mmCIF file of C-alpha atoms in Angstrom:
data_model
loop_
_atom_site.group_PDB
_atom_site.id
_atom_site.type_symbol
_atom_site.label_atom_id
_atom_site.label_comp_id
_atom_site.label_asym_id
_atom_site.label_seq_id
_atom_site.Cartn_x
_atom_site.Cartn_y
_atom_site.Cartn_z
ATOM 1 C CA MET A 1 1.864 -29.376 0.601
ATOM 2 C CA ALA A 2 -1.153 -28.741 -1.470
ATOM 3 C CA THR A 3 -0.895 -27.535 -5.020
ATOM 4 C CA ARG A 4 -2.490 -24.197 -5.639
ATOM 5 C CA SER A 5 -5.334 -24.360 -8.043
ATOM 6 C CA SER A 6 -6.491 -20.706 -8.156
ATOM 7 C CA ARG A 7 -5.501 -17.233 -6.950
ATOM 8 C CA SER A 8 -7.457 -16.016 -3.970
ATOM 9 C CA PRO A 9 -8.706 -12.447 -4.522
ATOM 10 C CA THR A 10 -7.867 -11.688 -0.931
ATOM 11 C CA GLY A 11 -4.419 -13.128 -0.813
ATOM 12 C CA THR A 12 -2.612 -15.798 1.168
ATOM 13 C CA ALA A 13 -2.165 -15.806 4.884
ATOM 14 C CA LEU A 14 0.462 -17.762 6.880
ATOM 15 C CA VAL A 15 -0.439 -18.711 10.441
ATOM 16 C CA THR A 16 1.994 -20.228 12.903
ATOM 17 C CA GLY A 17 0.725 -22.385 15.709
ATOM 18 C CA ALA A 18 -2.315 -22.940 13.581
ATOM 19 C CA THR A 19 -3.779 -26.167 14.951
ATOM 20 C CA SER A 20 -5.218 -25.092 18.247
ATOM 21 C CA GLY A 21 -6.443 -22.152 20.259
ATOM 22 C CA ILE A 22 -6.057 -18.666 18.928
ATOM 23 C CA GLY A 23 -3.969 -19.876 16.005
ATOM 24 C CA ALA A 24 -6.706 -22.220 14.784
ATOM 25 C CA GLU A 25 -9.306 -19.459 15.058
ATOM 26 C CA PHE A 26 -7.117 -17.067 13.066
ATOM 27 C CA ALA A 27 -6.815 -19.740 10.372
ATOM 28 C CA ARG A 28 -10.550 -20.251 10.335
ATOM 29 C CA GLN A 29 -11.590 -16.636 10.198
ATOM 30 C CA LEU A 30 -9.004 -15.703 7.594
ATOM 31 C CA ALA A 31 -10.046 -18.687 5.461
ATOM 32 C CA HIS A 32 -13.730 -17.827 5.747
ATOM 33 C CA SER A 33 -13.000 -14.173 4.806
ATOM 34 C CA GLY A 34 -11.462 -15.351 1.535
ATOM 35 C CA PHE A 35 -7.757 -15.881 2.238
ATOM 36 C CA ASP A 36 -5.963 -18.997 1.106
ATOM 37 C CA VAL A 37 -3.900 -20.141 4.062
ATOM 38 C CA VAL A 38 -0.525 -21.722 4.881
ATOM 39 C CA LEU A 39 -0.707 -23.544 8.194
ATOM 40 C CA VAL A 40 2.376 -24.024 10.264
ATOM 41 C CA ALA A 41 2.624 -26.246 13.344
ATOM 42 C CA ARG A 42 4.694 -29.157 14.697
ATOM 43 C CA ASN A 43 1.910 -31.937 14.671
ATOM 44 C CA SER A 44 1.554 -33.164 11.102
ATOM 45 C CA ALA A 45 -1.759 -35.131 11.855
ATOM 46 C CA ARG A 46 -3.401 -32.057 13.330
ATOM 47 C CA LEU A 47 -2.158 -29.930 10.547
ATOM 48 C CA GLU A 48 -3.755 -32.283 8.045
ATOM 49 C CA ALA A 49 -7.027 -32.349 9.984
ATOM 50 C CA MET A 50 -7.188 -28.564 10.121
ATOM 51 C CA ALA A 51 -6.393 -28.339 6.458
ATOM 52 C CA ALA A 52 -9.127 -30.731 5.467
ATOM 53 C CA GLU A 53 -11.608 -28.738 7.629
ATOM 54 C CA LEU A 54 -10.728 -25.490 5.957
ATOM 55 C CA ARG A 55 -10.903 -26.933 2.434
ATOM 56 C CA ASP A 56 -14.308 -28.391 3.166
ATOM 57 C CA THR A 57 -15.832 -25.503 4.987
ATOM 58 C CA ALA A 58 -14.205 -22.450 3.341
ATOM 59 C CA GLY A 59 -13.456 -23.751 -0.163
ATOM 60 C CA ILE A 60 -10.012 -22.261 -0.215
ATOM 61 C CA THR A 61 -6.522 -23.597 -1.019
ATOM 62 C CA VAL A 62 -4.512 -24.800 2.070
ATOM 63 C CA GLU A 63 -0.912 -25.522 2.362
ATOM 64 C CA VAL A 64 0.712 -27.198 5.399
ATOM 65 C CA ILE A 65 4.212 -26.897 6.737
ATOM 66 C CA SER A 66 5.136 -29.113 9.605
ATOM 67 C CA ALA A 67 7.914 -27.328 11.490
ATOM 68 C CA ASP A 68 9.360 -26.775 14.934
ATOM 69 C CA LEU A 69 10.175 -23.113 14.757
ATOM 70 C CA THR A 70 12.956 -23.446 17.299
ATOM 71 C CA SER A 71 14.845 -25.757 14.847
ATOM 72 C CA THR A 72 16.919 -23.701 12.449
ATOM 73 C CA THR A 73 16.551 -26.180 9.652
ATOM 74 C CA GLU A 74 12.753 -26.464 10.041
ATOM 75 C CA ARG A 75 12.346 -22.782 10.517
ATOM 76 C CA ASP A 76 14.181 -22.198 7.238
ATOM 77 C CA LEU A 77 11.299 -23.927 5.470
ATOM 78 C CA VAL A 78 8.873 -21.376 6.768
ATOM 79 C CA GLU A 79 11.217 -18.348 6.110
ATOM 80 C CA ASN A 80 11.738 -19.524 2.524
ATOM 81 C CA ARG A 81 7.952 -19.809 2.057
ATOM 82 C CA LEU A 82 7.553 -16.242 3.366
ATOM 83 C CA LYS A 83 10.126 -14.952 0.961
ATOM 84 C CA SER A 84 8.714 -16.778 -2.083
ATOM 85 C CA ALA A 85 7.503 -14.604 -4.893
ATOM 86 C CA THR A 86 5.357 -17.424 -6.210
ATOM 87 C CA ASN A 87 1.912 -17.056 -4.504
ATOM 88 C CA PRO A 88 3.297 -14.465 -2.074
ATOM 89 C CA ILE A 89 2.245 -14.210 1.535
ATOM 90 C CA THR A 90 0.149 -11.117 2.007
ATOM 91 C CA TYR A 91 -0.854 -11.605 5.763
ATOM 92 C CA LEU A 92 1.397 -13.126 8.434
ATOM 93 C CA VAL A 93 0.126 -14.148 11.804
ATOM 94 C CA ASN A 94 2.853 -14.868 14.320
ATOM 95 C CA ASN A 95 0.988 -16.950 16.919
ATOM 96 C CA ALA A 96 3.132 -19.890 17.924
ATOM 97 C CA GLY A 97 4.135 -19.954 21.488
ATOM 98 C CA TYR A 98 3.788 -21.590 24.939
ATOM 99 C CA GLY A 99 4.454 -20.875 28.589
ATOM 100 C CA LEU A 100 6.275 -22.692 31.421
ATOM 101 C CA PRO A 101 4.586 -23.750 34.598
ATOM 102 C CA GLN A 102 7.327 -23.157 37.011
ATOM 103 C CA GLU A 103 9.193 -19.981 38.336
ATOM 104 C CA PHE A 104 12.232 -18.634 36.502
ATOM 105 C CA ASP A 105 14.670 -19.903 39.077
ATOM 106 C CA THR A 106 13.078 -23.384 38.949
ATOM 107 C CA ASN A 107 12.917 -23.842 35.185
ATOM 108 C CA SER A 108 16.084 -24.777 33.251
ATOM 109 C CA VAL A 109 17.755 -21.969 31.538
ATOM 110 C CA ASP A 110 17.534 -23.997 28.244
ATOM 111 C CA ASP A 111 13.734 -24.167 28.678
ATOM 112 C CA GLU A 112 13.553 -20.378 29.339
ATOM 113 C CA ALA A 113 15.825 -19.657 26.391
ATOM 114 C CA ARG A 114 13.758 -21.869 24.054
ATOM 115 C CA MET A 115 10.499 -20.089 25.129
ATOM 116 C CA LEU A 116 12.151 -16.615 24.658
ATOM 117 C CA GLU A 117 13.284 -17.689 21.193
ATOM 118 C CA LEU A 118 9.796 -18.821 20.190
ATOM 119 C CA LEU A 119 8.069 -15.754 21.557
ATOM 120 C CA ALA A 120 10.485 -13.051 20.438
ATOM 121 C CA THR A 121 13.257 -14.232 18.028
ATOM 122 C CA VAL A 122 11.003 -16.331 15.819
ATOM 123 C CA PRO A 123 8.357 -13.582 15.086
ATOM 124 C CA MET A 124 11.274 -11.234 14.472
ATOM 125 C CA ARG A 125 12.831 -13.578 11.886
ATOM 126 C CA LEU A 126 9.503 -14.391 10.180
ATOM 127 C CA SER A 127 8.514 -10.794 10.078
ATOM 128 C CA HIS A 128 11.812 -9.890 8.491
ATOM 129 C CA ALA A 129 11.445 -12.742 5.975
ATOM 130 C CA VAL A 130 8.050 -11.619 4.760
ATOM 131 C CA LEU A 131 8.687 -7.789 4.861
ATOM 132 C CA GLY A 132 10.820 -7.445 1.770
ATOM 133 C CA GLY A 133 8.147 -8.889 -0.584
ATOM 134 C CA MET A 134 5.366 -6.877 1.128
ATOM 135 C CA LEU A 135 7.218 -3.656 0.685
ATOM 136 C CA ALA A 136 7.965 -4.385 -2.984
ATOM 137 C CA ARG A 137 4.253 -4.953 -3.528
ATOM 138 C CA GLY A 138 3.346 -1.984 -1.417
ATOM 139 C CA ALA A 139 0.854 -3.987 0.757
ATOM 140 C CA GLY A 140 0.791 -6.483 3.599
ATOM 141 C CA THR A 141 -0.130 -7.166 7.124
ATOM 142 C CA VAL A 142 1.925 -8.632 10.014
ATOM 143 C CA LEU A 143 -0.012 -9.536 13.159
ATOM 144 C CA THR A 144 1.801 -10.871 16.187
ATOM 145 C CA VAL A 145 0.135 -12.357 19.257
ATOM 146 C CA ALA A 146 1.511 -10.612 22.327
ATOM 147 C CA SER A 147 -0.364 -10.429 25.642
ATOM 148 C CA ILE A 148 -1.666 -7.846 28.081
ATOM 149 C CA ALA A 149 1.053 -9.467 30.374
ATOM 150 C CA GLY A 150 3.607 -7.704 28.216
ATOM 151 C CA GLU A 151 2.732 -4.448 29.977
ATOM 152 C CA ALA A 152 3.307 -5.947 33.478
ATOM 153 C CA PRO A 153 6.615 -6.989 35.207
ATOM 154 C CA LEU A 154 5.618 -10.632 35.628
ATOM 155 C CA GLY A 155 8.519 -12.775 34.590
ATOM 156 C CA LEU A 156 10.183 -13.926 31.416
ATOM 157 C CA TYR A 157 6.880 -14.766 29.550
ATOM 158 C CA ALA A 158 5.684 -11.232 30.094
ATOM 159 C CA ALA A 159 9.144 -9.841 29.219
ATOM 160 C CA ALA A 160 9.074 -11.892 25.911
ATOM 161 C CA LYS A 161 5.452 -10.764 25.197
ATOM 162 C CA ALA A 162 6.641 -7.103 25.592
ATOM 163 C CA TRP A 163 8.821 -7.505 22.492
ATOM 164 C CA PRO A 164 6.027 -7.744 19.892
ATOM 165 C CA LEU A 165 4.274 -4.750 21.586
ATOM 166 C CA SER A 166 7.255 -2.517 21.332
ATOM 167 C CA PHE A 167 8.294 -3.809 17.870
ATOM 168 C CA SER A 168 4.829 -3.537 16.309
ATOM 169 C CA ARG A 169 4.365 0.089 17.566
ATOM 170 C CA TRP A 170 7.644 1.135 15.876
ATOM 171 C CA ALA A 171 7.261 -0.987 12.729
ATOM 172 C CA ASN A 172 3.679 0.154 12.133
ATOM 173 C CA ALA A 173 4.720 3.842 12.379
ATOM 174 C CA HIS A 174 7.701 3.190 10.203
ATOM 175 C CA TYR A 175 6.288 1.028 7.415
ATOM 176 C CA ARG A 176 2.533 1.926 7.305
ATOM 177 C CA GLY A 177 3.277 4.769 4.826
ATOM 178 C CA ARG A 178 4.713 2.136 2.523
ATOM 179 C CA GLY A 179 1.581 -0.042 2.670
ATOM 180 C CA VAL A 180 2.617 -2.615 5.290
ATOM 181 C CA THR A 181 0.992 -2.626 8.755
ATOM 182 C CA PHE A 182 2.079 -4.210 11.949
ATOM 183 C CA THR A 183 -0.349 -5.047 14.747
ATOM 184 C CA ALA A 184 0.331 -6.703 18.152
ATOM 185 C CA LEU A 185 -2.645 -8.519 19.748
ATOM 186 C CA ALA A 186 -2.659 -8.103 23.531
ATOM 187 C CA PRO A 187 -5.443 -10.404 24.925
ATOM 188 C CA GLY A 188 -5.964 -11.203 28.513
ATOM 189 C CA PHE A 189 -7.215 -14.720 29.537
ATOM 190 C CA VAL A 190 -8.624 -16.603 26.595
ATOM 191 C CA ARG A 191 -10.526 -19.902 26.749
ATOM 192 C CA THR A 192 -8.161 -22.237 24.919
ATOM 193 C CA ASP A 193 -6.109 -25.269 25.924
ATOM 194 C CA PHE A 194 -3.073 -23.092 26.699
ATOM 195 C CA HIS A 195 -3.430 -23.297 30.470
ATOM 196 C CA ALA A 196 -4.492 -26.884 30.426
ATOM 197 C CA ARG A 197 -1.220 -27.812 28.733
ATOM 198 C CA LEU A 198 0.566 -26.105 31.664
ATOM 199 C CA GLY A 199 -1.455 -28.162 34.129
ATOM 200 C CA ILE A 200 -3.169 -25.035 35.535
ATOM 201 C CA GLU A 201 -6.959 -24.950 36.131
ATOM 202 C CA ARG A 202 -8.673 -21.853 34.769
ATOM 203 C CA GLU A 203 -10.381 -21.214 38.111
ATOM 204 C CA ALA A 204 -6.994 -20.818 39.694
ATOM 205 C CA MET A 205 -5.882 -18.227 37.200
ATOM 206 C CA ALA A 206 -8.700 -15.647 37.060
ATOM 207 C CA PRO A 207 -12.403 -15.149 37.749
ATOM 208 C CA LYS A 208 -14.964 -16.019 35.036
ATOM 209 C CA TRP A 209 -15.500 -12.441 33.959
ATOM 210 C CA MET A 210 -11.834 -12.102 32.874
ATOM 211 C CA TRP A 211 -12.043 -14.917 30.290
ATOM 212 C CA LEU A 212 -12.614 -14.159 26.671
ATOM 213 C CA GLU A 213 -13.570 -16.416 23.789
ATOM 214 C CA ALA A 214 -11.030 -17.016 21.084
ATOM 215 C CA GLU A 215 -13.552 -16.221 18.343
ATOM 216 C CA PHE A 216 -14.160 -12.763 19.751
ATOM 217 C CA VAL A 217 -10.458 -12.122 20.452
ATOM 218 C CA VAL A 218 -9.437 -13.015 16.867
ATOM 219 C CA ARG A 219 -12.326 -11.045 15.304
ATOM 220 C CA SER A 220 -11.263 -7.934 17.286
ATOM 221 C CA ALA A 221 -7.616 -8.430 16.220
ATOM 222 C CA LEU A 222 -8.463 -8.775 12.577
ATOM 223 C CA ARG A 223 -10.656 -5.685 12.753
ATOM 224 C CA SER A 224 -7.876 -3.688 14.467
ATOM 225 C CA ALA A 225 -5.268 -4.839 11.814
ATOM 226 C CA ALA A 226 -7.734 -3.827 9.026
ATOM 227 C CA HIS A 227 -7.779 -0.295 10.552
ATOM 228 C CA GLY A 228 -3.938 -0.240 10.737
ATOM 229 C CA ARG A 229 -3.840 -0.117 14.598
ATOM 230 C CA ALA A 230 -0.465 -0.958 16.186
ATOM 231 C CA VAL A 231 -1.981 -2.633 19.226
ATOM 232 C CA SER A 232 -5.231 -4.543 19.561
ATOM 233 C CA ILE A 233 -6.763 -4.961 23.020
ATOM 234 C CA PRO A 234 -9.974 -6.993 22.877
ATOM 235 C CA SER A 235 -12.887 -5.914 25.045
ATOM 236 C CA VAL A 236 -13.618 -2.819 27.019
ATOM 237 C CA ARG A 237 -12.744 -4.467 30.324
ATOM 238 C CA TYR A 238 -9.207 -5.146 29.152
ATOM 239 C CA LYS A 239 -8.736 -1.678 27.740
ATOM 240 C CA PHE A 240 -9.431 -0.328 31.164
ATOM 241 C CA LEU A 241 -7.098 -2.866 32.789
ATOM 242 C CA TRP A 242 -4.434 -1.971 30.294
ATOM 243 C CA ALA A 243 -4.703 1.715 31.247
ATOM 244 C CA ALA A 244 -4.604 0.847 34.873
ATOM 245 C CA MET A 245 -1.525 -1.421 34.456
ATOM 246 C CA ASN A 246 0.379 1.474 32.823
ATOM 247 C CA ILE A 247 -0.438 3.723 35.791
ATOM 248 C CA ALA A 248 0.128 1.084 38.435
ATOM 249 C CA GLN A 249 3.310 -0.580 37.343
ATOM 250 C CA PRO A 250 5.302 0.515 40.456
ATOM 251 C CA LEU A 251 2.565 -0.898 42.667
ATOM 252 C CA VAL A 252 2.624 -4.109 40.727
ATOM 253 C CA LEU A 253 6.302 -4.457 41.300
ATOM 254 C CA PHE A 254 5.820 -3.713 45.022
ATOM 255 C CA PHE A 255 3.208 -6.385 45.501
ATOM 256 C CA VAL A 256 5.161 -8.980 43.384
ATOM 257 C CA ALA A 257 8.262 -8.251 45.634
ATOM 258 C CA ARG A 258 6.225 -8.436 48.819
ATOM 259 C CA ALA A 259 4.540 -11.738 47.752
ATOM 260 C CA SER A 260 7.993 -13.143 46.834
ATOM 261 C CA ARG A 261 9.450 -12.311 50.234
ATOM 262 C CA ALA A 262 6.487 -13.909 51.936
ATOM 263 C CA SER A 263 6.877 -16.997 49.841
ATOM 264 C CA ASN A 264 10.537 -17.258 50.549
ATOM 265 C CA ALA A 265 10.033 -16.752 54.311
ATOM 266 C CA SER A 266 7.505 -19.575 54.475
ATOM 267 C CA ALA A 267 9.827 -21.855 52.505
ATOM 268 C CA ARG A 268 12.496 -21.519 55.222
#
């Protein structure tokens, strides 16, 4: 962990899942906007590489915490850093997460439980850990990466991503008057290595027009958080899709059920 040499005028941001995809972009944009950063991820080598990049390009102080957030012992390291009054965390980005390539009934229940823990329980615990200090100082931002899938009945991943949407709406209304804002980022398809890690080709997931760049998604999320918005939906196309999904949820359930029945019939 790096020794802090100076106090950033902007503050210190902690980003989980900070070595790839959206998390790495959050780390870069926050660093280049003046935040010192604490990077959290499992891979020590990638953490050090990201830390070196940010020190060189942004000239800020970088700490690294190598931790598997589904491990109680390792997660405690992150929670303790969030509670620390020395160089307090002023901006938390809950980004760590992953998906599973198979259907709910095919995956092991332990794999499903681990994913649910990382997508819902972990951001709840980290948000709770940082909140006390933020309230005492009367300022702070908590931004949690959800998904537009959280508004659709599409399996456990979507159900888990619904948690930060609901929680952030409530927490933002409840704590904003005391200086602490909560924002849930609800992107659609983003060009990262997320789907590649699942062994899924982008072309099989969605047409080209539905894919967004991580840089744009993060910039939109930071702007929404700066304005104290509870939910950030990047791009006009996804705002329209979001509205349509809220209206069409019964139809989505109908077509999911029909596709499932057809799949089951063909498997017999």
